[in-house]
Short mmCIF file of C-alpha atoms and ligand atoms in Angstrom, two decimals:
data_model
loop_
_atom_site.label_atom_id
_atom_site.label_comp_id
_atom_site.label_asym_id
_atom_site.label_seq_id
_atom_site.Cartn_x
_atom_site.Cartn_y
_atom_site.Cartn_z
CA MET A 1 -21.34 12.11 -1.24
CA PHE A 2 -17.76 11.03 0.07
CA SER A 3 -18.13 9.25 3.18
CA LYS A 4 -14.15 8.89 3.82
CA LYS A 5 -14.84 5.18 3.57
CA CYS A 6 -13.21 3.11 0.90
CA PRO A 7 -16.21 1.60 -1.56
CA TYR A 8 -14.28 -1.71 -2.37
CA CYS A 9 -12.79 -2.43 1.67
CA ARG A 10 -14.49 -0.08 3.77
CA GLY A 11 -11.34 0.80 5.44
CA LYS A 12 -10.38 4.52 6.15
CA ASN A 13 -6.30 3.66 4.84
CA LEU A 14 -6.66 6.43 2.80
CA TYR A 15 -5.18 9.50 0.89
CA LEU A 16 -5.54 12.69 -1.55
CA LYS A 17 -4.67 11.68 -4.64
CA GLN A 18 -4.44 14.27 -6.81
CA THR A 19 -5.70 14.70 -10.92
CA SER A 20 -4.99 17.57 -13.27
CA LEU A 21 -8.02 18.26 -12.22
CA VAL A 22 -10.26 17.18 -8.96
CA VAL A 23 -9.65 15.45 -6.13
CA LYS A 24 -9.89 12.00 -5.14
CA TYR A 25 -9.16 10.21 -2.38
CA GLY A 26 -7.01 6.71 -3.20
CA CYS A 27 -6.69 3.35 -1.23
CA ARG A 28 -3.22 2.98 0.67
CA ASP A 29 -4.83 -0.68 1.33
CA CYS A 30 -7.00 -1.80 -2.07
CA ASP A 31 -5.55 0.72 -4.47
CA LYS A 32 -3.73 -0.68 -6.18
CA LYS A 33 -5.21 -4.22 -6.62
CA VAL A 34 -8.57 -2.06 -7.10
CA LYS A 35 -6.26 -0.31 -10.65
CA LEU A 36 -5.05 -4.01 -12.14
CA MET A 37 -8.71 -5.38 -11.84
CA ARG A 38 -9.55 -1.93 -13.98
CA GLU A 39 -6.77 -2.73 -16.19
CA ASN A 40 -9.12 -6.16 -16.79
CA GLY A 41 -10.90 -4.34 -17.92
CA MET A 42 -13.58 -5.13 -14.43
CA SER A 43 -16.12 -2.57 -13.45
CA ASP A 44 -16.37 -1.05 -9.50
CA LYS A 45 -19.18 -3.11 -9.05
CA ASP A 46 -17.32 -6.66 -9.47
CA ILE A 47 -13.69 -5.14 -7.97
CA MET A 48 -15.90 -4.32 -5.14
CA LYS A 49 -18.00 -7.27 -4.81
CA VAL A 50 -14.09 -9.22 -5.32
CA ILE A 51 -12.81 -7.45 -2.50
CA LYS A 52 -15.31 -7.14 -0.18
ZN1 ZN B 1 -9.34 -0.16 0.54
#
Protein backbone atom coordinates (compact mmCIF):
# COMPACT_ATOMS: atom_id res chain seq x y z
CA MET A 1 0.00 0.00 0.00
CA PHE A 2 1.05 3.54 -0.65
CA SER A 3 2.20 5.24 2.51
CA LYS A 4 1.63 8.81 1.35
CA LYS A 5 5.30 9.43 1.65
CA CYS A 6 7.69 9.65 -1.19
CA PRO A 7 9.43 6.28 -1.53
CA TYR A 8 12.59 7.99 -2.70
CA CYS A 9 13.22 11.00 -0.52
CA ARG A 10 10.58 10.18 2.12
CA GLY A 11 9.17 13.65 1.85
CA LYS A 12 5.50 14.43 2.01
CA ASN A 13 5.46 16.96 -0.75
CA LEU A 14 3.28 14.79 -2.96
CA TYR A 15 0.76 15.52 -5.64
CA LEU A 16 -1.69 13.42 -7.57
CA LYS A 17 -0.46 12.40 -10.95
CA GLN A 18 -3.11 11.04 -13.24
CA THR A 19 -2.28 8.72 -16.06
CA SER A 20 -4.66 7.09 -18.50
CA LEU A 21 -5.24 4.02 -16.36
CA VAL A 22 -4.13 4.61 -12.80
CA VAL A 23 -3.78 7.40 -10.33
CA LYS A 24 -0.27 7.79 -9.09
CA TYR A 25 1.48 10.07 -6.70
CA GLY A 26 4.39 12.17 -7.71
CA CYS A 27 6.88 13.95 -5.51
CA ARG A 28 7.49 17.65 -5.98
CA ASP A 29 10.90 17.34 -4.38
CA CYS A 30 12.46 14.61 -6.44
CA ASP A 31 10.15 13.74 -9.32
CA LYS A 32 12.42 15.37 -11.88
CA LYS A 33 15.51 13.70 -10.48
CA VAL A 34 13.80 10.31 -10.45
CA LYS A 35 12.64 10.74 -14.02
CA LEU A 36 16.09 11.71 -15.17
CA MET A 37 17.69 8.74 -13.46
CA ARG A 38 15.08 6.39 -14.93
CA GLU A 39 15.89 7.72 -18.35
CA ASN A 40 19.50 6.92 -17.64
CA GLY A 41 18.55 3.31 -17.04
CA MET A 42 18.69 3.25 -13.26
CA SER A 43 16.41 0.95 -11.32
CA ASP A 44 14.14 2.12 -8.52
CA LYS A 45 16.53 0.53 -6.04
CA ASP A 46 19.45 2.53 -7.35
CA ILE A 47 17.44 5.72 -7.36
CA MET A 48 16.39 5.23 -3.76
CA LYS A 49 20.00 4.74 -2.75
CA VAL A 50 21.05 7.93 -4.47
CA ILE A 51 18.30 10.17 -3.13
CA LYS A 52 18.11 8.87 0.42
ZN1 LIG B 1 10.57 12.57 -3.22
